[in-house]
mmCIF file of N, CA and C in Angstrom:
data_model
loop_
_atom_site.group_PDB
_atom_site.id
_atom_site.type_symbol
_atom_site.label_atom_id
_atom_site.label_comp_id
_atom_site.label_asym_id
_atom_site.label_seq_id
_atom_site.Cartn_x
_atom_site.Cartn_y
_atom_site.Cartn_z
ATOM 1 N N UNK O 1282 140.573 -39.912 150.565
ATOM 2 C CA UNK O 1282 140.224 -39.319 149.740
ATOM 3 C C UNK O 1282 138.277 -39.425 149.537
ATOM 4 N N UNK O 1283 137.416 -37.829 149.707
ATOM 5 C CA UNK O 1283 136.355 -38.745 150.033
ATOM 6 C C UNK O 1283 135.575 -37.555 148.131
ATOM 7 N N UNK O 1284 135.271 -38.149 147.434
ATOM 8 C CA UNK O 1284 134.290 -37.530 146.567
ATOM 9 C C UNK O 1284 133.152 -37.239 147.088
ATOM 10 N N UNK O 1285 132.238 -36.057 146.481
ATOM 11 C CA UNK O 1285 131.541 -36.021 146.941
ATOM 12 C C UNK O 1285 130.786 -35.399 144.688
ATOM 13 N N UNK O 1286 129.452 -35.756 144.360
ATOM 14 C CA UNK O 1286 129.157 -34.997 143.393
ATOM 15 C C UNK O 1286 127.485 -35.057 143.457
ATOM 16 N N UNK O 1287 127.277 -33.601 142.809
ATOM 17 C CA UNK O 1287 126.063 -32.841 143.548
ATOM 18 C C UNK O 1287 125.406 -33.213 142.040
ATOM 19 N N UNK O 1288 123.858 -32.970 142.515
ATOM 20 C CA UNK O 1288 123.176 -33.082 141.485
ATOM 21 C C UNK O 1288 122.103 -32.440 141.830
ATOM 22 N N UNK O 1289 120.901 -32.190 140.757
ATOM 23 C CA UNK O 1289 119.536 -31.161 140.851
ATOM 24 C C UNK O 1289 119.305 -29.952 140.609
ATOM 25 N N UNK O 1290 120.020 -29.104 139.939
ATOM 26 C CA UNK O 1290 120.371 -28.008 139.825
ATOM 27 C C UNK O 1290 119.385 -27.969 138.246
ATOM 28 N N UNK O 1291 119.083 -26.060 138.097
ATOM 29 C CA UNK O 1291 118.509 -26.275 137.111
ATOM 30 C C UNK O 1291 117.746 -24.968 136.543
ATOM 31 N N UNK O 1292 117.233 -25.078 135.769
ATOM 32 C CA UNK O 1292 116.079 -23.245 135.307
ATOM 33 C C UNK O 1292 114.762 -23.470 136.475
ATOM 34 N N UNK O 1293 114.450 -22.638 136.787
ATOM 35 C CA UNK O 1293 113.585 -22.299 138.277
ATOM 36 C C UNK O 1293 113.257 -21.081 137.565
ATOM 37 N N UNK O 1294 111.783 -20.856 138.255
ATOM 38 C CA UNK O 1294 110.759 -19.772 137.979
ATOM 39 C C UNK O 1294 111.081 -18.659 139.061
ATOM 40 N N UNK O 1295 110.863 -17.940 139.850
ATOM 41 C CA UNK O 1295 110.907 -17.030 141.020
ATOM 42 C C UNK O 1295 110.027 -17.956 141.784
ATOM 43 N N UNK O 1296 110.034 -18.057 143.160
ATOM 44 C CA UNK O 1296 108.844 -18.523 143.672
ATOM 45 C C UNK O 1296 108.777 -20.249 143.558
ATOM 46 N N UNK O 1297 109.444 -20.616 142.211
ATOM 47 C CA UNK O 1297 109.687 -22.483 142.653
ATOM 48 C C UNK O 1297 110.642 -22.775 143.607
ATOM 49 N N UNK O 1298 110.626 -24.196 143.392
ATOM 50 C CA UNK O 1298 111.754 -25.088 143.953
ATOM 51 C C UNK O 1298 112.442 -26.125 143.660
ATOM 52 N N UNK O 1299 113.676 -26.437 143.825
ATOM 53 C CA UNK O 1299 114.612 -27.490 143.908
ATOM 54 C C UNK O 1299 114.875 -28.025 144.864
ATOM 55 N N UNK O 1300 115.305 -28.973 144.855
ATOM 56 C CA UNK O 1300 116.244 -30.034 146.020
ATOM 57 C C UNK O 1300 117.394 -30.392 145.116
ATOM 58 N N UNK O 1301 118.313 -29.967 145.674
ATOM 59 C CA UNK O 1301 119.800 -30.159 145.228
ATOM 60 C C UNK O 1301 120.538 -31.271 146.256
ATOM 61 N N UNK O 1302 120.712 -32.434 145.417
ATOM 62 C CA UNK O 1302 121.352 -33.756 146.371
ATOM 63 C C UNK O 1302 123.121 -33.725 146.216
ATOM 64 N N UNK O 1303 123.360 -34.346 147.157
ATOM 65 C CA UNK O 1303 124.911 -34.430 147.231
ATOM 66 C C UNK O 1303 125.556 -35.844 147.279
ATOM 67 N N UNK O 1304 125.862 -36.665 146.814
ATOM 68 C CA UNK O 1304 126.297 -37.880 146.910
ATOM 69 C C UNK O 1304 127.831 -38.239 147.418
ATOM 70 N N UNK O 1305 128.177 -38.866 148.699
ATOM 71 C CA UNK O 1305 128.920 -38.964 149.448
ATOM 72 C C UNK O 1305 129.787 -40.343 148.954
ATOM 73 N N UNK O 1306 131.362 -40.344 148.672
ATOM 74 C CA UNK O 1306 132.107 -41.299 148.798
ATOM 75 C C UNK O 1306 132.133 -42.298 150.318
ATOM 76 N N UNK O 1307 131.444 -41.479 151.002
ATOM 77 C CA UNK O 1307 132.061 -42.338 152.434
ATOM 78 C C UNK O 1307 131.144 -42.130 153.167
ATOM 79 N N UNK O 1308 130.603 -42.996 154.806
ATOM 80 C CA UNK O 1308 129.778 -42.565 156.007
ATOM 81 C C UNK O 1308 129.687 -41.146 155.584
ATOM 82 N N UNK O 1309 129.055 -40.598 155.861
ATOM 83 C CA UNK O 1309 128.330 -38.762 155.848
ATOM 84 C C UNK O 1309 129.095 -38.639 157.300
ATOM 85 N N UNK O 1310 127.894 -39.471 158.397
ATOM 86 C CA UNK O 1310 128.963 -38.649 159.823
ATOM 87 C C UNK O 1310 129.846 -39.377 160.084
ATOM 88 N N UNK O 1311 130.931 -39.744 159.219
ATOM 89 C CA UNK O 1311 132.210 -40.054 159.470
ATOM 90 C C UNK O 1311 132.825 -38.690 159.638
ATOM 91 N N UNK O 1312 132.104 -38.274 158.891
ATOM 92 C CA UNK O 1312 132.559 -36.361 157.958
ATOM 93 C C UNK O 1312 131.937 -35.838 158.942
ATOM 94 N N UNK O 1313 133.336 -34.574 159.598
ATOM 95 C CA UNK O 1313 133.266 -33.619 160.727
ATOM 96 C C UNK O 1313 132.277 -32.522 160.551
ATOM 97 N N UNK O 1314 132.136 -32.173 159.190
ATOM 98 C CA UNK O 1314 131.354 -31.565 158.684
ATOM 99 C C UNK O 1314 130.995 -31.247 157.388
ATOM 100 N N UNK O 1315 129.506 -31.288 157.088
ATOM 101 C CA UNK O 1315 129.146 -31.124 155.546
ATOM 102 C C UNK O 1315 128.242 -29.918 155.223
ATOM 103 N N UNK O 1316 128.665 -29.087 153.973
ATOM 104 C CA UNK O 1316 127.714 -27.761 153.980
ATOM 105 C C UNK O 1316 127.340 -27.600 152.168
ATOM 106 N N UNK O 1317 126.245 -26.509 152.057
ATOM 107 C CA UNK O 1317 126.369 -26.369 150.717
ATOM 108 C C UNK O 1317 126.805 -25.149 150.715
ATOM 109 N N UNK O 1318 127.949 -24.307 149.403
ATOM 110 C CA UNK O 1318 128.175 -22.856 149.429
ATOM 111 C C UNK O 1318 127.377 -23.033 148.088
ATOM 112 N N UNK O 1319 127.905 -21.780 147.850
ATOM 113 C CA UNK O 1319 127.184 -20.603 146.233
ATOM 114 C C UNK O 1319 127.966 -19.975 145.774
ATOM 115 N N UNK O 1320 128.011 -19.541 144.863
ATOM 116 C CA UNK O 1320 129.103 -18.532 143.732
ATOM 117 C C UNK O 1320 128.531 -18.234 142.885
ATOM 118 N N UNK O 1321 127.940 -16.759 142.853
ATOM 119 C CA UNK O 1321 127.696 -16.092 141.453
ATOM 120 C C UNK O 1321 128.547 -15.629 140.958
ATOM 121 N N UNK O 1322 128.801 -14.882 139.823
ATOM 122 C CA UNK O 1322 128.920 -14.706 139.110
ATOM 123 C C UNK O 1322 129.543 -13.269 139.402
ATOM 124 N N UNK O 1323 130.885 -13.497 139.465
ATOM 125 C CA UNK O 1323 131.926 -11.842 139.869
ATOM 126 C C UNK O 1323 131.586 -11.693 141.261
ATOM 127 N N UNK O 1324 131.499 -12.726 142.278
ATOM 128 C CA UNK O 1324 131.053 -12.926 143.367
ATOM 129 C C UNK O 1324 131.890 -13.719 144.297
ATOM 130 N N UNK O 1325 132.148 -13.718 145.675
ATOM 131 C CA UNK O 1325 133.141 -14.691 146.657
ATOM 132 C C UNK O 1325 132.086 -15.948 146.798
ATOM 133 N N UNK O 1326 132.808 -17.425 146.603
ATOM 134 C CA UNK O 1326 131.993 -18.550 147.414
ATOM 135 C C UNK O 1326 131.285 -17.724 149.195
ATOM 136 N N UNK O 1327 129.892 -18.063 148.924
ATOM 137 C CA UNK O 1327 129.503 -18.234 150.210
ATOM 138 C C UNK O 1327 128.524 -19.597 150.635
ATOM 139 N N UNK O 1328 128.568 -19.318 151.806
ATOM 140 C CA UNK O 1328 128.438 -20.501 153.047
ATOM 141 C C UNK O 1328 127.297 -20.030 153.297
ATOM 142 N N UNK O 1329 125.854 -21.118 152.554
ATOM 143 C CA UNK O 1329 124.098 -21.299 151.802
ATOM 144 C C UNK O 1329 123.664 -22.353 153.392
ATOM 145 N N UNK O 1330 124.582 -23.139 153.914
ATOM 146 C CA UNK O 1330 124.143 -24.024 154.648
ATOM 147 C C UNK O 1330 124.778 -25.113 155.327
ATOM 148 N N UNK O 1331 124.633 -25.338 156.512
ATOM 149 C CA UNK O 1331 125.959 -26.585 156.695
ATOM 150 C C UNK O 1331 125.384 -26.880 158.136
ATOM 151 N N UNK O 1332 126.259 -28.389 158.628
ATOM 152 C CA UNK O 1332 125.938 -28.594 159.435
ATOM 153 C C UNK O 1332 127.402 -29.160 160.147
ATOM 154 N N UNK O 1333 127.191 -30.021 161.479
ATOM 155 C CA UNK O 1333 128.780 -30.345 161.657
ATOM 156 C C UNK O 1333 128.218 -32.214 162.352
ATOM 157 N N UNK O 1334 128.908 -32.725 162.568
ATOM 158 C CA UNK O 1334 128.656 -34.170 163.238
ATOM 159 C C UNK O 1334 127.757 -34.038 164.613
ATOM 160 N N UNK O 1335 128.762 -33.612 165.507
ATOM 161 C CA UNK O 1335 128.093 -33.512 166.924
ATOM 162 C C UNK O 1335 126.547 -32.445 166.108
ATOM 163 N N UNK O 1336 125.942 -32.139 165.047
ATOM 164 C CA UNK O 1336 124.786 -32.063 165.433
ATOM 165 C C UNK O 1336 123.986 -30.392 165.165
ATOM 166 N N UNK O 1337 124.574 -29.135 164.516
ATOM 167 C CA UNK O 1337 124.922 -28.209 165.053
ATOM 168 C C UNK O 1337 124.423 -27.932 163.103
ATOM 169 N N UNK O 1338 122.877 -27.022 162.743
ATOM 170 C CA UNK O 1338 123.072 -26.475 161.848
ATOM 171 C C UNK O 1338 123.078 -25.257 161.784
ATOM 172 N N UNK O 1339 123.389 -24.561 160.317
ATOM 173 C CA UNK O 1339 123.612 -23.037 160.078
ATOM 174 C C UNK O 1339 123.313 -22.545 158.525
ATOM 175 N N UNK O 1340 122.695 -21.862 158.418
ATOM 176 C CA UNK O 1340 122.364 -20.873 157.385
ATOM 177 C C UNK O 1340 122.644 -19.270 157.712
ATOM 178 N N UNK O 1341 122.846 -19.148 155.645
ATOM 179 C CA UNK O 1341 123.052 -17.871 155.508
ATOM 180 C C UNK O 1341 121.971 -17.232 156.156
ATOM 181 N N UNK O 1342 121.696 -15.604 156.540
ATOM 182 C CA UNK O 1342 120.955 -15.201 156.840
ATOM 183 C C UNK O 1342 119.598 -14.714 155.550
ATOM 184 N N UNK O 1343 120.240 -14.825 154.123
ATOM 185 C CA UNK O 1343 119.459 -14.827 153.147
ATOM 186 C C UNK O 1343 119.059 -15.969 152.642
ATOM 187 N N UNK O 1344 118.643 -17.586 153.354
ATOM 188 C CA UNK O 1344 118.054 -18.329 152.881
ATOM 189 C C UNK O 1344 117.631 -18.817 153.910
ATOM 190 N N UNK O 1345 117.670 -17.828 155.308
ATOM 191 C CA UNK O 1345 116.854 -18.890 156.408
ATOM 192 C C UNK O 1345 115.404 -18.143 156.132
ATOM 193 N N UNK O 1346 114.976 -19.829 156.427
ATOM 194 C CA UNK O 1346 113.459 -19.371 156.160
ATOM 195 C C UNK O 1346 112.568 -20.101 155.101
ATOM 196 N N UNK O 1347 114.055 -20.682 154.217
ATOM 197 C CA UNK O 1347 113.438 -20.529 152.769
ATOM 198 C C UNK O 1347 114.218 -21.832 152.488
ATOM 199 N N UNK O 1348 116.046 -22.566 152.944
ATOM 200 C CA UNK O 1348 116.533 -23.349 152.255
ATOM 201 C C UNK O 1348 116.222 -24.364 153.140
ATOM 202 N N UNK O 1349 116.764 -25.524 153.324
ATOM 203 C CA UNK O 1349 116.505 -26.802 155.027
ATOM 204 C C UNK O 1349 117.446 -27.447 154.128
ATOM 205 N N UNK O 1350 118.654 -27.410 155.276
ATOM 206 C CA UNK O 1350 119.317 -29.125 154.706
ATOM 207 C C UNK O 1350 118.988 -30.265 155.511
ATOM 208 N N UNK O 1351 119.330 -31.945 154.905
ATOM 209 C CA UNK O 1351 119.166 -32.420 155.781
ATOM 210 C C UNK O 1351 120.242 -33.820 154.905
ATOM 211 N N UNK O 1352 120.143 -34.560 155.728
ATOM 212 C CA UNK O 1352 120.980 -35.969 155.373
ATOM 213 C C UNK O 1352 120.734 -37.213 155.509
ATOM 214 N N UNK O 1353 120.677 -38.243 154.908
ATOM 215 C CA UNK O 1353 120.358 -39.723 154.567
ATOM 216 C C UNK O 1353 121.637 -40.138 155.134
ATOM 217 N N UNK O 1354 121.671 -40.781 155.830
ATOM 218 C CA UNK O 1354 123.178 -41.343 156.505
ATOM 219 C C UNK O 1354 123.035 -43.235 155.147
ATOM 220 N N UNK O 1355 121.392 -43.414 155.325
ATOM 221 C CA UNK O 1355 121.897 -44.735 154.701
ATOM 222 C C UNK O 1355 122.288 -44.218 153.227
ATOM 223 N N UNK O 1356 121.654 -43.270 152.060
ATOM 224 C CA UNK O 1356 122.313 -43.201 151.370
ATOM 225 C C UNK O 1356 123.317 -42.431 151.057
ATOM 226 N N UNK O 1357 124.409 -42.102 152.242
ATOM 227 C CA UNK O 1357 125.359 -40.960 152.468
ATOM 228 C C UNK O 1357 125.257 -40.209 151.078
ATOM 229 N N UNK O 1358 123.600 -39.230 151.518
ATOM 230 C CA UNK O 1358 124.054 -38.272 150.579
ATOM 231 C C UNK O 1358 122.914 -36.905 151.561
ATOM 232 N N UNK O 1359 123.666 -36.277 151.047
ATOM 233 C CA UNK O 1359 122.939 -34.357 151.061
ATOM 234 C C UNK O 1359 122.634 -33.850 150.899
ATOM 235 N N UNK O 1360 121.280 -33.146 151.348
ATOM 236 C CA UNK O 1360 120.326 -32.629 150.776
ATOM 237 C C UNK O 1360 120.106 -30.586 151.042
ATOM 238 N N UNK O 1361 119.686 -30.145 150.194
ATOM 239 C CA UNK O 1361 119.771 -28.509 150.158
ATOM 240 C C UNK O 1361 118.047 -28.312 149.520
ATOM 241 N N UNK O 1362 117.784 -28.749 150.182
ATOM 242 C CA UNK O 1362 115.786 -28.621 149.468
ATOM 243 C C UNK O 1362 115.328 -26.507 149.659
ATOM 244 N N UNK O 1363 115.604 -26.277 148.338
ATOM 245 C CA UNK O 1363 114.956 -24.816 148.291
ATOM 246 C C UNK O 1363 113.735 -24.196 147.893
ATOM 247 N N UNK O 1364 113.093 -23.473 148.385
ATOM 248 C CA UNK O 1364 112.246 -22.975 147.764
ATOM 249 C C UNK O 1364 111.794 -21.522 148.366
ATOM 250 N N UNK O 1365 110.865 -21.337 147.688
ATOM 251 C CA UNK O 1365 110.716 -19.374 147.602
ATOM 252 C C UNK O 1365 111.942 -18.540 146.749
ATOM 253 N N UNK O 1366 112.698 -19.555 145.998
ATOM 254 C CA UNK O 1366 113.441 -18.964 144.661
ATOM 255 C C UNK O 1366 113.670 -17.747 144.609
ATOM 256 N N UNK O 1367 114.310 -17.414 144.681
ATOM 257 C CA UNK O 1367 114.497 -16.286 144.159
ATOM 258 C C UNK O 1367 115.980 -15.569 143.540
ATOM 259 N N UNK O 1368 115.682 -14.404 142.043
ATOM 260 C CA UNK O 1368 116.759 -14.057 140.919
ATOM 261 C C UNK O 1368 117.893 -14.483 141.681
ATOM 262 N N UNK O 1369 117.666 -13.663 142.842
ATOM 263 C CA UNK O 1369 119.284 -13.893 143.472
ATOM 264 C C UNK O 1369 119.972 -14.907 144.158
ATOM 265 N N UNK O 1370 119.099 -15.931 144.276
ATOM 266 C CA UNK O 1370 119.716 -17.382 144.632
ATOM 267 C C UNK O 1370 120.523 -18.195 143.049
ATOM 268 N N UNK O 1371 120.414 -17.448 142.062
ATOM 269 C CA UNK O 1371 121.218 -17.486 140.888
ATOM 270 C C UNK O 1371 122.468 -18.015 141.076
ATOM 271 N N UNK O 1372 123.214 -19.040 140.725
ATOM 272 C CA UNK O 1372 124.537 -18.902 141.693
ATOM 273 C C UNK O 1372 125.213 -20.886 141.215
ATOM 274 N N UNK O 1373 126.335 -20.834 140.908
ATOM 275 C CA UNK O 1373 126.581 -22.541 140.729
ATOM 276 C C UNK O 1373 126.788 -22.998 142.857
ATOM 277 N N UNK O 1374 126.091 -24.414 142.833
ATOM 278 C CA UNK O 1374 126.285 -24.312 144.450
ATOM 279 C C UNK O 1374 126.997 -25.708 143.875
ATOM 280 N N UNK O 1375 127.760 -25.526 145.165
ATOM 281 C CA UNK O 1375 128.902 -26.493 145.599
ATOM 282 C C UNK O 1375 128.611 -27.170 147.011
ATOM 283 N N UNK O 1376 128.622 -28.597 146.587
ATOM 284 C CA UNK O 1376 128.304 -29.565 147.977
ATOM 285 C C UNK O 1376 129.845 -29.410 148.961
ATOM 286 N N UNK O 1377 130.445 -29.635 150.324
ATOM 287 C CA UNK O 1377 131.665 -29.271 150.948
ATOM 288 C C UNK O 1377 131.403 -30.412 151.940
ATOM 289 N N UNK O 1378 133.076 -30.959 152.131
ATOM 290 C CA UNK O 1378 132.748 -32.226 153.076
ATOM 291 C C UNK O 1378 134.318 -31.320 154.081
ATOM 292 N N UNK O 1379 134.893 -31.126 155.469
ATOM 293 C CA UNK O 1379 135.766 -31.174 156.345
ATOM 294 C C UNK O 1379 135.999 -32.129 157.156
ATOM 295 N N UNK O 1380 136.834 -32.586 157.290
ATOM 296 C CA UNK O 1380 137.219 -33.599 158.506
ATOM 297 C C UNK O 1380 137.572 -35.043 158.096
ATOM 298 N N UNK O 1381 137.013 -34.963 158.752
ATOM 299 C CA UNK O 1381 136.800 -37.021 159.129
ATOM 300 C C UNK O 1381 138.141 -37.732 158.185
ATOM 301 N N UNK O 1382 137.380 -39.156 157.124
ATOM 302 C CA UNK O 1382 138.343 -39.003 156.461
ATOM 303 C C UNK O 1382 139.529 -38.461 155.821
ATOM 304 N N UNK O 1383 138.370 -37.118 155.316
ATOM 305 C CA UNK O 1383 139.647 -36.726 154.671
ATOM 306 C C UNK O 1383 141.134 -36.048 155.973
ATOM 307 N N UNK O 1384 140.940 -36.044 156.960
ATOM 308 C CA UNK O 1384 142.170 -35.378 157.622
ATOM 309 C C UNK O 1384 141.006 -34.287 158.432
ATOM 310 N N UNK O 1385 142.394 -33.497 159.257
ATOM 311 C CA UNK O 1385 141.876 -32.760 160.590
ATOM 312 C C UNK O 1385 141.806 -31.586 159.628
ATOM 313 N N UNK O 1386 141.167 -30.444 159.219
ATOM 314 C CA UNK O 1386 140.414 -29.451 158.101
ATOM 315 C C UNK O 1386 141.334 -28.998 156.961
ATOM 316 N N UNK O 1387 141.096 -30.398 156.224
ATOM 317 C CA UNK O 1387 141.206 -31.054 155.036
ATOM 318 C C UNK O 1387 139.014 -31.044 154.753
ATOM 319 N N UNK O 1388 139.835 -30.269 153.486
ATOM 320 C CA UNK O 1388 138.351 -29.904 152.374
ATOM 321 C C UNK O 1388 138.526 -30.529 151.612
ATOM 322 N N UNK O 1389 137.300 -31.178 150.818
ATOM 323 C CA UNK O 1389 136.450 -31.998 149.910
ATOM 324 C C UNK O 1389 135.661 -31.060 149.024
ATOM 325 N N UNK O 1390 135.854 -30.752 147.894
ATOM 326 C CA UNK O 1390 134.435 -29.612 147.384
ATOM 327 C C UNK O 1390 134.071 -30.701 146.086
ATOM 328 N N UNK O 1391 132.695 -30.749 145.067
ATOM 329 C CA UNK O 1391 131.840 -31.387 144.670
ATOM 330 C C UNK O 1391 132.177 -30.170 143.556
ATOM 331 N N UNK O 1392 131.704 -30.774 142.314
ATOM 332 C CA UNK O 1392 131.939 -30.879 140.670
ATOM 333 C C UNK O 1392 130.927 -29.096 140.433
ATOM 334 N N UNK O 1393 130.311 -29.276 141.706
ATOM 335 C CA UNK O 1393 129.156 -27.607 141.378
ATOM 336 C C UNK O 1393 128.226 -27.808 140.604
ATOM 337 N N UNK O 1394 126.726 -27.229 140.989
ATOM 338 C CA UNK O 1394 125.386 -28.052 140.141
ATOM 339 C C UNK O 1394 125.417 -25.964 139.414
ATOM 340 N N UNK O 1395 124.665 -25.892 138.702
ATOM 341 C CA UNK O 1395 124.180 -24.198 138.421
ATOM 342 C C UNK O 1395 123.189 -24.532 138.440
ATOM 343 N N UNK O 1396 122.609 -23.593 139.430
ATOM 344 C CA UNK O 1396 120.895 -22.666 139.555
ATOM 345 C C UNK O 1396 120.955 -21.354 138.675
ATOM 346 N N UNK O 1397 120.047 -21.855 138.027
ATOM 347 C CA UNK O 1397 119.254 -20.044 137.438
ATOM 348 C C UNK O 1397 118.056 -20.193 138.062
ATOM 349 N N UNK O 1398 117.245 -19.318 139.027
ATOM 350 C CA UNK O 1398 116.196 -18.577 138.574
ATOM 351 C C UNK O 1398 115.753 -17.418 137.730
ATOM 352 N N UNK O 1399 114.828 -17.538 137.041
ATOM 353 C CA UNK O 1399 114.051 -16.541 135.987
ATOM 354 C C UNK O 1399 113.517 -15.565 136.650
ATOM 355 N N UNK O 1400 113.209 -14.154 137.005
ATOM 356 C CA UNK O 1400 112.224 -13.253 137.244
ATOM 357 C C UNK O 1400 111.054 -13.534 136.675
#
């Protein structure tokens, strides 16, 4: 079992910044892939940013150039730096882990953290 705890959400004005944190209960580099997803009210959950143990990263087109995913393997924490926030970034943001100690293809989710961007 891999536990993920998100923090850092909140209310921010358009153009502002937030940094989300996801603390994992295991060494994050033992996990096959980790990422940040978001779900806006009435919409499906979507990938925002992710990286794999092999070193590849990917971003949703809507956040490229504004959001950056990073990891600290000492703290076993994954971050999502969000700059130039827009009202359409408003959503619950979830941390996700896949594989590694979870087992092949298995996924764990955090509880989510709310991000609200006012216009």
